[in-house]
Coordinates of C-alpha atoms and ligand atoms in Angstrom, one line a residue:
M1 CA 0.0 -0.1 0.0
D2 CA 1.3 3.3 -0.8
T3 CA 2.2 6.1 2.0
I4 CA -0.8 7.9 2.7
L5 CA -0.2 12.0 3.7
F6 CA -2.6 13.3 6.4
L7 CA -2.6 16.9 6.5
G8 CA -3.9 19.0 9.8
T9 CA -5.5 16.8 12.1
D10 CA -7.9 14.5 10.0
T11 CA -7.4 12.2 12.6
E12 CA -10.5 9.6 11.3
V13 CA -8.0 8.2 8.5
I14 CA -6.1 6.3 11.3
P15 CA -8.6 3.9 12.5
N16 CA -9.9 3.5 8.9
L17 CA -5.8 2.5 7.8
I18 CA -6.1 0.4 10.8
H19 CA -9.0 -1.6 9.9
Y20 CA -7.3 -1.9 5.9
Y21 CA -4.5 -3.5 7.9
Y22 CA -6.7 -5.6 10.3
K23 CA -9.2 -7.1 7.3
N24 CA -6.1 -8.3 5.8
S25 CA -4.9 -9.9 8.7
K26 CA -5.6 -13.4 9.9
D27 CA -3.6 -13.9 12.9
N28 CA -4.7 -14.1 16.2
D29 CA -2.2 -10.9 17.3
S30 CA -3.9 -9.2 14.3
F31 CA -5.2 -6.1 16.6
L32 CA -1.3 -5.0 17.2
K33 CA -0.1 -6.0 14.2
A34 CA -2.6 -3.8 12.3
V35 CA -2.0 -1.2 14.7
N36 CA 1.6 -1.7 14.3
S37 CA 1.5 -1.6 10.5
A38 CA -0.5 1.3 10.0
C39 CA 1.7 3.3 12.5
K40 CA 4.5 2.5 9.8
D41 CA 2.7 4.4 7.4
L42 CA 1.9 7.2 9.6
K43 CA 3.3 10.7 8.9
G44 CA 4.1 13.6 11.6
S45 CA 2.8 13.1 14.9
Y46 CA 0.5 11.6 16.9
A47 CA 0.0 9.7 19.7
I48 CA -3.0 7.1 19.6
E49 CA -5.0 4.5 22.0
V50 CA -6.5 2.1 20.0
I51 CA -10.0 -0.4 20.8
C52 CA -11.4 -3.2 18.9
K53 CA -14.7 -4.7 19.2
D54 CA -13.3 -8.2 18.3
F55 CA -10.8 -7.7 21.5
P56 CA -12.7 -6.1 24.4
D57 CA -9.8 -6.4 27.2
T58 CA -6.8 -5.1 25.0
M59 CA -6.2 -1.4 24.1
I60 CA -3.3 -1.0 21.8
V61 CA -1.2 2.8 22.5
A62 CA 1.6 4.5 20.5
K63 CA 3.3 7.5 20.1
K64 CA 5.4 9.4 17.6
D65 CA 6.8 12.9 18.7
S66 CA 3.7 13.3 20.9
P67 CA 3.5 13.1 24.4
L68 CA 1.9 9.7 26.1
V69 CA 2.5 8.5 29.3
I70 CA 1.1 5.0 31.1
G71 CA 0.3 4.9 34.5
T72 CA -0.2 1.6 36.5
C73 CA -1.1 0.3 40.1
N74 CA -3.2 -2.6 41.8
N75 CA -4.6 -4.4 38.5
E76 CA -5.5 -1.0 37.0
N77 CA -3.2 0.8 33.8
Y78 CA -4.1 4.1 32.8
V79 CA -3.3 6.4 29.7
A80 CA -2.6 10.1 29.4
S81 CA -0.6 12.6 27.5
D82 CA 1.2 14.2 31.1
I83 CA 1.4 12.7 34.2
P84 CA -0.6 15.3 36.1
A85 CA -3.9 14.2 34.7
I86 CA -3.7 10.7 36.2
L87 CA -1.5 11.6 39.3
S88 CA -4.5 11.0 41.8
Y89 CA -4.5 7.3 40.5
T90 CA -1.1 6.3 40.6
K91 CA 2.8 7.4 41.3
N92 CA 4.0 4.3 38.7
F93 CA 4.7 5.5 35.1
Y94 CA 5.9 4.1 32.3
L95 CA 7.4 6.6 29.6
L96 CA 6.6 5.6 26.1
E97 CA 9.5 6.1 23.5
D98 CA 8.9 7.1 19.7
N99 CA 8.0 3.8 17.9
E100 CA 7.1 1.5 20.8
I101 CA 3.7 -0.1 21.0
V102 CA 1.7 -1.0 23.9
E103 CA -0.4 -4.0 24.6
L104 CA -2.4 -3.3 27.4
Y105 CA -4.9 -5.2 29.6
K106 CA -6.3 -4.1 32.9
D107 CA -3.6 -6.2 34.5
K108 CA -0.6 -6.7 32.1
I109 CA 1.1 -4.4 30.1
H110 CA 3.4 -5.6 27.0
F111 CA 5.6 -3.6 25.0
Y112 CA 7.1 -4.1 21.9
N113 CA 9.3 -2.4 19.4
N114 CA 8.4 -1.7 16.0
N115 CA 9.1 -5.0 14.8
L116 CA 6.9 -6.4 17.5
E117 CA 9.8 -8.0 19.7
E118 CA 8.7 -7.9 23.4
I119 CA 10.9 -5.0 25.2
K120 CA 11.5 -4.5 28.8
K121 CA 10.8 -1.1 30.4
E122 CA 11.5 0.7 33.6
I123 CA 8.5 1.9 36.3
K124 CA 9.4 5.4 36.8
N125 CA 8.2 6.6 40.5
I126 CA 6.7 10.1 40.2
E127 CA 7.5 11.8 44.1
W128 CA 4.8 14.0 43.2
D129 CA 2.0 14.0 46.3
A130 CA -1.3 13.1 44.7
T131 CA -2.8 15.9 47.2
S132 CA -0.3 18.4 45.0
S133 CA -2.7 18.3 42.0
E134 CA -6.0 19.0 43.8
K135 CA -7.3 22.3 44.9
A136 CA -6.5 21.9 48.8
G137 CA -9.5 24.4 49.6
F138 CA -8.9 26.4 47.1
P139 CA -11.4 28.0 44.1
D140 CA -9.2 27.3 41.5
Y141 CA -5.8 25.6 40.6
M142 CA -4.3 29.0 39.5
L143 CA -5.0 30.7 42.7
K144 CA -3.8 27.6 44.7
E145 CA -0.5 27.9 42.3
I146 CA 0.0 31.4 43.2
Y147 CA -0.1 30.7 46.7
E148 CA 2.2 27.7 46.5
Q149 CA 5.3 29.9 45.0
P150 CA 7.1 30.7 48.6
N151 CA 7.5 26.7 48.6
S152 CA 8.1 25.9 44.8
V153 CA 10.7 28.7 45.1
R154 CA 12.0 27.2 48.1
E155 CA 12.0 23.9 46.8
T156 CA 13.9 24.6 43.6
I157 CA 16.7 26.5 45.7
G158 CA 16.7 23.0 47.4
S159 CA 20.2 22.2 48.3
R160 CA 22.0 24.1 45.6
L161 CA 22.7 27.3 47.4
K162 CA 24.2 27.4 51.0
I163 CA 26.0 30.9 52.2
G164 CA 29.6 30.1 52.1
E165 CA 29.6 27.5 49.6
K166 CA 29.8 27.5 46.3
V167 CA 26.4 26.8 44.2
N168 CA 26.0 23.4 43.9
F169 CA 25.2 21.7 39.9
D170 CA 26.6 18.4 40.3
D171 CA 24.2 16.9 38.1
I172 CA 25.5 18.7 35.2
Y173 CA 28.9 18.7 33.9
I174 CA 29.8 22.5 32.6
S175 CA 33.5 22.9 33.0
K176 CA 35.4 26.3 33.2
E177 CA 37.3 25.1 29.9
Y178 CA 33.9 24.4 28.1
L179 CA 32.2 28.0 29.4
E180 CA 35.6 29.7 28.4
K181 CA 34.8 28.9 24.9
V182 CA 31.4 29.6 24.7
N183 CA 30.5 32.1 22.4
K184 CA 26.8 32.8 23.3
I185 CA 24.2 31.0 24.8
Y186 CA 20.7 30.5 23.6
L187 CA 18.0 30.4 26.2
V188 CA 14.8 28.9 23.8
A189 CA 11.1 28.4 25.1
C190 CA 7.7 29.5 24.1
G191 CA 5.2 32.0 26.2
T192 CA 5.9 32.1 29.8
A193 CA 8.6 30.2 30.0
M194 CA 10.1 32.5 27.3
H195 CA 9.7 35.2 29.6
A196 CA 11.6 33.4 32.1
G197 CA 14.4 33.5 29.8
L198 CA 14.1 37.3 29.0
S199 CA 14.1 37.7 33.0
I200 CA 17.1 35.9 33.4
K201 CA 19.2 37.3 30.5
P202 CA 20.8 40.3 32.1
M203 CA 22.0 38.5 35.2
L204 CA 23.5 35.6 32.6
E205 CA 25.2 37.9 30.6
Q206 CA 26.7 40.1 33.2
L207 CA 27.9 37.6 35.9
C208 CA 29.1 35.6 32.7
K209 CA 30.3 38.1 30.2
I210 CA 28.8 35.8 27.4
P211 CA 26.3 37.3 25.0
V212 CA 22.8 35.9 25.9
I213 CA 20.2 35.6 23.0
V214 CA 16.6 34.7 24.2
D215 CA 14.4 33.2 21.3
V216 CA 10.9 32.5 20.8
A217 CA 11.1 28.3 20.0
S218 CA 8.8 28.4 17.0
E219 CA 11.1 31.1 15.4
F220 CA 14.4 29.2 16.6
R221 CA 13.5 26.3 14.8
Y222 CA 12.8 28.1 11.3
R223 CA 15.5 30.6 11.8
N224 CA 19.0 28.6 10.3
P225 CA 20.5 29.9 14.0
L226 CA 24.1 30.5 14.1
I227 CA 24.9 28.0 16.5
D228 CA 27.9 25.7 16.8
S229 CA 29.5 23.3 19.1
N230 CA 30.7 26.3 21.1
T231 CA 27.2 27.5 21.5
L232 CA 25.3 26.5 24.7
C233 CA 21.3 26.0 24.3
I234 CA 19.4 26.0 27.2
F235 CA 15.7 25.0 26.5
I236 CA 13.0 25.8 28.9
S237 CA 9.4 24.1 29.0
Q238 CA 7.3 23.3 32.2
S239 CA 5.5 20.4 30.8
G240 CA 8.3 19.5 28.8
E241 CA 6.4 18.4 25.9
T242 CA 5.8 21.6 24.0
A243 CA 6.4 20.6 20.2
D244 CA 8.3 23.7 18.7
T245 CA 10.3 23.8 22.1
I246 CA 11.3 20.0 21.7
A247 CA 11.5 20.8 17.7
A248 CA 14.5 23.7 18.5
L249 CA 16.5 21.4 20.7
K250 CA 16.7 18.6 18.3
L251 CA 17.9 21.3 15.8
A252 CA 20.5 22.7 18.6
K253 CA 21.9 18.9 18.7
L254 CA 22.0 18.4 14.8
N255 CA 24.5 21.3 14.9
N256 CA 26.5 19.9 17.5
S257 CA 25.5 22.3 20.7
K258 CA 25.2 21.5 23.7
T259 CA 22.2 21.2 25.4
I260 CA 20.3 21.7 28.7
A261 CA 16.6 21.3 29.2
I262 CA 14.8 23.1 32.1
S263 CA 11.8 21.5 32.8
N264 CA 9.1 20.9 35.8
V265 CA 8.5 17.4 34.5
I266 CA 10.4 14.1 35.4
G267 CA 10.6 12.3 32.3
S268 CA 9.5 14.7 30.0
S269 CA 10.3 14.4 26.3
I270 CA 12.5 17.1 26.4
T271 CA 14.6 15.7 29.2
R272 CA 15.0 12.7 27.1
E273 CA 16.3 14.8 24.1
A274 CA 18.7 17.0 26.0
D275 CA 22.8 16.2 27.1
Y276 CA 21.8 17.6 30.3
T277 CA 18.6 18.4 32.5
I278 CA 17.8 20.2 35.4
Y279 CA 14.6 20.5 37.1
T280 CA 12.4 23.0 38.8
H281 CA 10.6 21.9 41.5
A282 CA 7.5 23.6 41.4
G283 CA 4.6 20.3 41.7
P284 CA 2.3 19.8 39.2
E285 CA 0.9 22.9 37.5
I286 CA -2.2 22.3 36.2
A287 CA -3.8 25.7 35.6
V288 CA -3.3 26.9 31.8
A289 CA -1.5 30.3 32.9
S290 CA 1.6 29.3 34.1
T291 CA 2.5 31.1 37.3
K292 CA 4.9 29.2 40.0
A293 CA 6.7 27.5 37.0
Y294 CA 7.5 30.9 35.8
T295 CA 8.8 31.9 39.5
A296 CA 10.5 28.6 39.9
Q297 CA 12.4 29.1 36.6
V298 CA 14.0 32.3 37.1
T299 CA 15.1 31.2 40.1
L300 CA 16.8 28.1 38.6
L301 CA 18.2 30.4 35.7
A302 CA 19.4 33.1 38.7
L303 CA 21.4 29.9 40.2
L304 CA 22.7 28.2 36.8
S305 CA 23.7 31.9 36.4
I306 CA 25.6 32.1 39.5
Y307 CA 27.1 28.5 38.7
F308 CA 28.7 29.7 35.2
A309 CA 30.3 32.6 36.8
E310 CA 31.6 30.9 40.0
T311 CA 33.0 28.0 37.5
L312 CA 34.4 31.1 35.9
G313 CA 35.8 32.7 38.9
N314 CA 33.8 35.8 37.6
D315 CA 32.1 39.0 39.6
V316 CA 32.3 37.4 43.3
E317 CA 31.3 40.1 45.5
R318 CA 27.9 40.7 44.1
I319 CA 27.4 37.0 44.0
E320 CA 27.2 36.7 47.6
N321 CA 24.4 39.5 48.0
I322 CA 22.4 37.7 45.1
K323 CA 22.5 34.6 47.1
K324 CA 21.2 36.3 50.1
E325 CA 18.5 37.5 48.1
I326 CA 18.0 34.2 46.8
L327 CA 16.9 32.8 50.0
A328 CA 15.0 35.3 51.3
L329 CA 12.7 34.9 48.4
P330 CA 10.2 32.7 49.7
E331 CA 9.5 34.6 52.8
K332 CA 9.5 37.6 50.3
I333 CA 7.2 36.1 48.4
Q334 CA 5.1 35.3 51.5
S335 CA 4.5 38.9 52.6
I336 CA 3.2 39.7 49.1
L337 CA 0.7 37.3 49.4
D338 CA -0.5 38.2 52.7
N339 CA -1.5 41.3 51.6
V340 CA -3.6 41.1 48.3
S341 CA -6.7 43.1 49.1
Q342 CA -5.8 46.7 47.6
I343 CA -4.7 44.3 44.4
E344 CA -8.6 42.7 44.5
S345 CA -10.0 46.2 44.9
F346 CA -8.4 47.5 41.7
A347 CA -8.9 44.5 39.9
S348 CA -12.8 45.5 40.6
K349 CA -12.4 48.8 39.5
V350 CA -11.1 48.0 36.1
Y351 CA -12.3 44.4 35.3
N352 CA -14.3 46.1 32.1
E353 CA -12.2 47.9 30.5
H354 CA -10.8 46.9 26.9
D355 CA -7.3 47.8 27.1
I356 CA -5.2 47.4 29.8
F357 CA -1.0 48.3 29.2
F358 CA 2.0 47.5 31.2
L359 CA 5.2 49.5 30.8
G360 CA 8.8 49.0 32.3
R361 CA 12.3 49.2 31.5
G362 CA 14.7 46.6 31.5
I363 CA 13.9 43.9 33.6
D364 CA 10.6 45.7 34.5
Y365 CA 9.8 45.3 30.8
T366 CA 10.3 41.8 30.7
V367 CA 7.5 41.5 34.0
A368 CA 5.6 43.8 31.8
L369 CA 5.8 41.2 28.9
E370 CA 4.6 38.5 31.2
A371 CA 2.1 40.4 33.3
S372 CA 0.5 41.3 29.8
L373 CA 0.3 37.6 28.5
K374 CA -1.1 36.4 32.0
L375 CA -3.8 38.9 31.6
K376 CA -5.1 38.5 28.4
E377 CA -5.3 34.7 28.3
I378 CA -7.6 34.6 31.6
S379 CA -9.4 38.0 31.2
Y380 CA -9.6 38.1 27.3
I381 CA -8.9 42.0 27.5
H382 CA -6.5 43.3 25.1
S383 CA -3.3 43.9 26.4
D384 CA 0.1 45.1 25.5
A385 CA 3.3 45.7 26.9
Y386 CA 5.8 48.5 26.0
A387 CA 9.6 49.4 27.0
A388 CA 8.8 52.4 28.8
G389 CA 11.6 54.2 26.4
E390 CA 9.3 53.2 23.1
L391 CA 6.2 54.8 24.4
K392 CA 6.9 57.8 22.3
H393 CA 8.0 56.1 19.3
G394 CA 4.4 55.5 18.7
P395 CA 2.4 53.6 21.3
I396 CA 1.6 56.9 23.3
A397 CA -0.7 57.3 20.7
L398 CA -3.0 54.7 22.3
I399 CA -3.3 56.5 25.3
E400 CA -6.4 58.5 26.2
N401 CA -8.3 59.8 29.0
G402 CA -9.5 57.0 31.6
I403 CA -7.5 54.2 29.8
T404 CA -5.5 51.7 32.6
V405 CA -1.7 51.5 32.5
I406 CA 0.3 49.6 34.7
G407 CA 3.9 50.6 35.5
I408 CA 6.5 47.9 37.2
I409 CA 9.1 50.1 38.7
T410 CA 12.0 48.3 40.4
D411 CA 15.4 48.5 39.2
P412 CA 17.0 51.9 40.9
S413 CA 19.4 52.5 37.9
I414 CA 16.4 53.6 35.8
I415 CA 13.7 54.6 38.5
E416 CA 13.6 58.2 37.1
K417 CA 13.5 57.2 33.8
T418 CA 10.9 55.2 34.2
I419 CA 8.8 57.5 36.5
S420 CA 9.3 60.2 33.5
N421 CA 7.3 57.9 30.9
I422 CA 4.6 57.1 33.5
Q423 CA 4.2 60.7 34.1
E424 CA 3.5 61.0 30.1
V425 CA 0.5 58.8 30.5
I426 CA -0.9 60.7 33.6
T427 CA -0.8 63.8 31.5
R428 CA -2.5 62.5 29.0
G429 CA -5.3 60.9 31.2
A430 CA -4.2 57.5 31.9
K431 CA -5.6 55.7 35.6
T432 CA -1.7 54.3 36.7
F433 CA -1.1 51.2 39.0
I434 CA 2.3 50.9 40.0
V435 CA 3.6 47.9 41.3
T436 CA 7.4 49.0 43.0
N437 CA 10.0 48.4 45.7
Q438 CA 11.0 51.9 45.7
N439 CA 9.4 54.5 48.0
L440 CA 7.6 56.7 45.6
N441 CA 5.0 59.5 46.1
N442 CA 1.7 57.6 46.2
D443 CA -0.3 60.4 45.4
N444 CA 0.6 60.6 41.6
Y445 CA -1.0 57.6 40.9
N446 CA -4.4 55.8 41.6
E447 CA -2.8 52.8 43.3
V448 CA 0.6 51.8 44.6
I449 CA 1.6 48.0 45.3
K450 CA 4.8 48.2 47.4
I451 CA 6.5 44.8 47.1
P452 CA 10.0 44.0 49.2
S453 CA 13.2 44.9 47.4
T454 CA 16.0 42.4 46.3
D455 CA 18.5 42.6 43.9
A456 CA 17.4 43.9 40.9
M457 CA 18.7 40.8 39.0
I458 CA 16.0 38.7 40.2
S459 CA 13.4 41.0 41.2
P460 CA 10.9 39.4 38.8
I461 CA 10.3 37.0 41.1
L462 CA 8.7 39.1 43.4
S463 CA 7.5 42.0 40.8
V464 CA 5.5 39.6 39.1
I465 CA 3.2 38.1 41.9
P466 CA 1.1 41.3 42.3
L467 CA 0.6 40.9 38.5
Q468 CA -0.4 37.2 38.8
L469 CA -2.8 38.5 41.2
F470 CA -4.1 41.4 39.1
A471 CA -5.1 39.1 36.1
Y472 CA -6.4 36.3 38.1
Y473 CA -9.1 38.7 40.1
I474 CA -9.9 40.5 36.7
S475 CA -10.7 37.0 35.3
K476 CA -12.7 36.1 38.7
E477 CA -14.8 39.6 38.5
K478 CA -15.9 38.6 34.8
G479 CA -17.2 35.5 35.7
L480 CA -14.9 33.5 33.3
D481 CA -13.1 30.1 33.9
V482 CA -9.8 31.2 35.4
D483 CA -8.2 27.4 34.8
K484 CA -9.2 26.7 31.6
P485 CA -9.1 29.6 29.4
R486 CA -10.8 29.4 25.8
N487 CA -8.9 28.1 22.9
L488 CA -5.7 27.4 24.8
A489 CA -4.5 24.0 26.0
K490 CA -1.9 23.5 29.3
S491 CA 0.3 21.8 27.1
V492 CA 1.0 22.4 23.3
T493 CA 2.2 19.1 21.7
V494 CA 1.4 20.2 18.4
E495 CA 2.6 23.1 16.4
Ligands
LIG1 O1 5.5 23.6 29.4 P1 5.8 25.1 28.6 O2 6.5 25.7 29.5 O3 6.8 24.7 27.5 O4 4.7 25.8 28.0 C1 5.2 27.0 27.2 C2 3.5 28.4 27.0 O5 2.8 27.0 26.3 C3 2.9 28.7 28.2 O6 3.8 29.1 29.1 C4 1.9 29.3 28.1 O7 2.3 30.3 27.4 C5 0.9 29.8 29.4 N1 -0.2 29.3 29.0 C6 1.3 31.1 29.7 O8 0.7 31.3 31.3

């Protein structure tokens, strides 16, 4: 039979193809053979579970370039696209590789390669507590996950950081000789994970003195990027299953770059592709809007930046202070979470707006981008983030009487500049909501949220928290489904 080319997501062609092979087969294991033959014809990515009325106790499962896990416990087996989906049933998982095929019964599982030779697979025990994938008294997963951040940051720091000692990344081996040869570092990811990369770029560059490029995975993979064996490519993905990020990683490997994956999910696809993996320990993130993954990613990347700088022998004086500030983060996040009424009240005043703009400079601009994404994805309010200095190059034309502008002002070295940009929008009638760790004259603004100070390089881990809450409360005011916004999936496993 000729190869069939599927365009789009015409999955219904697959059962027809399986049926074609099934009809022509006379063997007892005809169901398994039919699915395997069909899979050999398929082009592109897929993850399938197949049932057949002639084999009521059997399910055949196969995948290629799409995630699929099998959970197992006493006389019960489960199939899902990711671990959190079935975590409340089991902690024992088989992680399926491409071109493997599985025969699943209620109480037994057989794994085969695509020549239908039986193979053995190891069970992976996932340490996540089942209750960590429940709401635990919170009305939504998103709010629960926002409130988990003191702990998820603490867990991500773990034993990597102790005062007076070098940061510990014994789980990856990056030598001084290698780092001295690195010509640039790429941070590649999508959405919020990409914003984590943007937020850490200044720190990584300044501590390591190596150029850092942050790229969107879907652009990187088609850009023909200038990378070689002296380029270090770091891929960030909470789920570890984002199709574009995985494809970008494969491209970097083809170009002989060293690759590091940063993921929150043990054994996820990205971790199996990369040369090295380091994990954020945020626990399962269920809400589509990513919150605790971002702060955990920035924390881990900050530690990694220090590790590289210490390995290179750079900038030791500032590093000691940043280390102290990293250890103080969980408590400072908690103090923000203990005072949310002001944020909730401002959200209740502006939830009906059509447009909300975010402004910031430098590292604050990276938080503006993340805050704007959070707001638009769960509130459906149009929102954009601008580097404050860019206002007069176009965006200021959008500012009119009554419009809401959120300013982020944490970096003392550019505070006056940002204040002057915010003044420009106030003059044109904007309502302003400011997130800052500075002592500003509150009378100038409609609302000022004061957050604790920290080293400017890690300030996004604190300044993002009120803005996650702002997006959350706006979505609640509008009566929307905070955890499952329209048109979005938690893991984007297709292009
Ligand atoms: O699982 P990943 O970190 O690879 O996901 C990347 C993006 O799809 C994700 O961050 C998305 O932008 C979030 N919904 C944002 O809240």
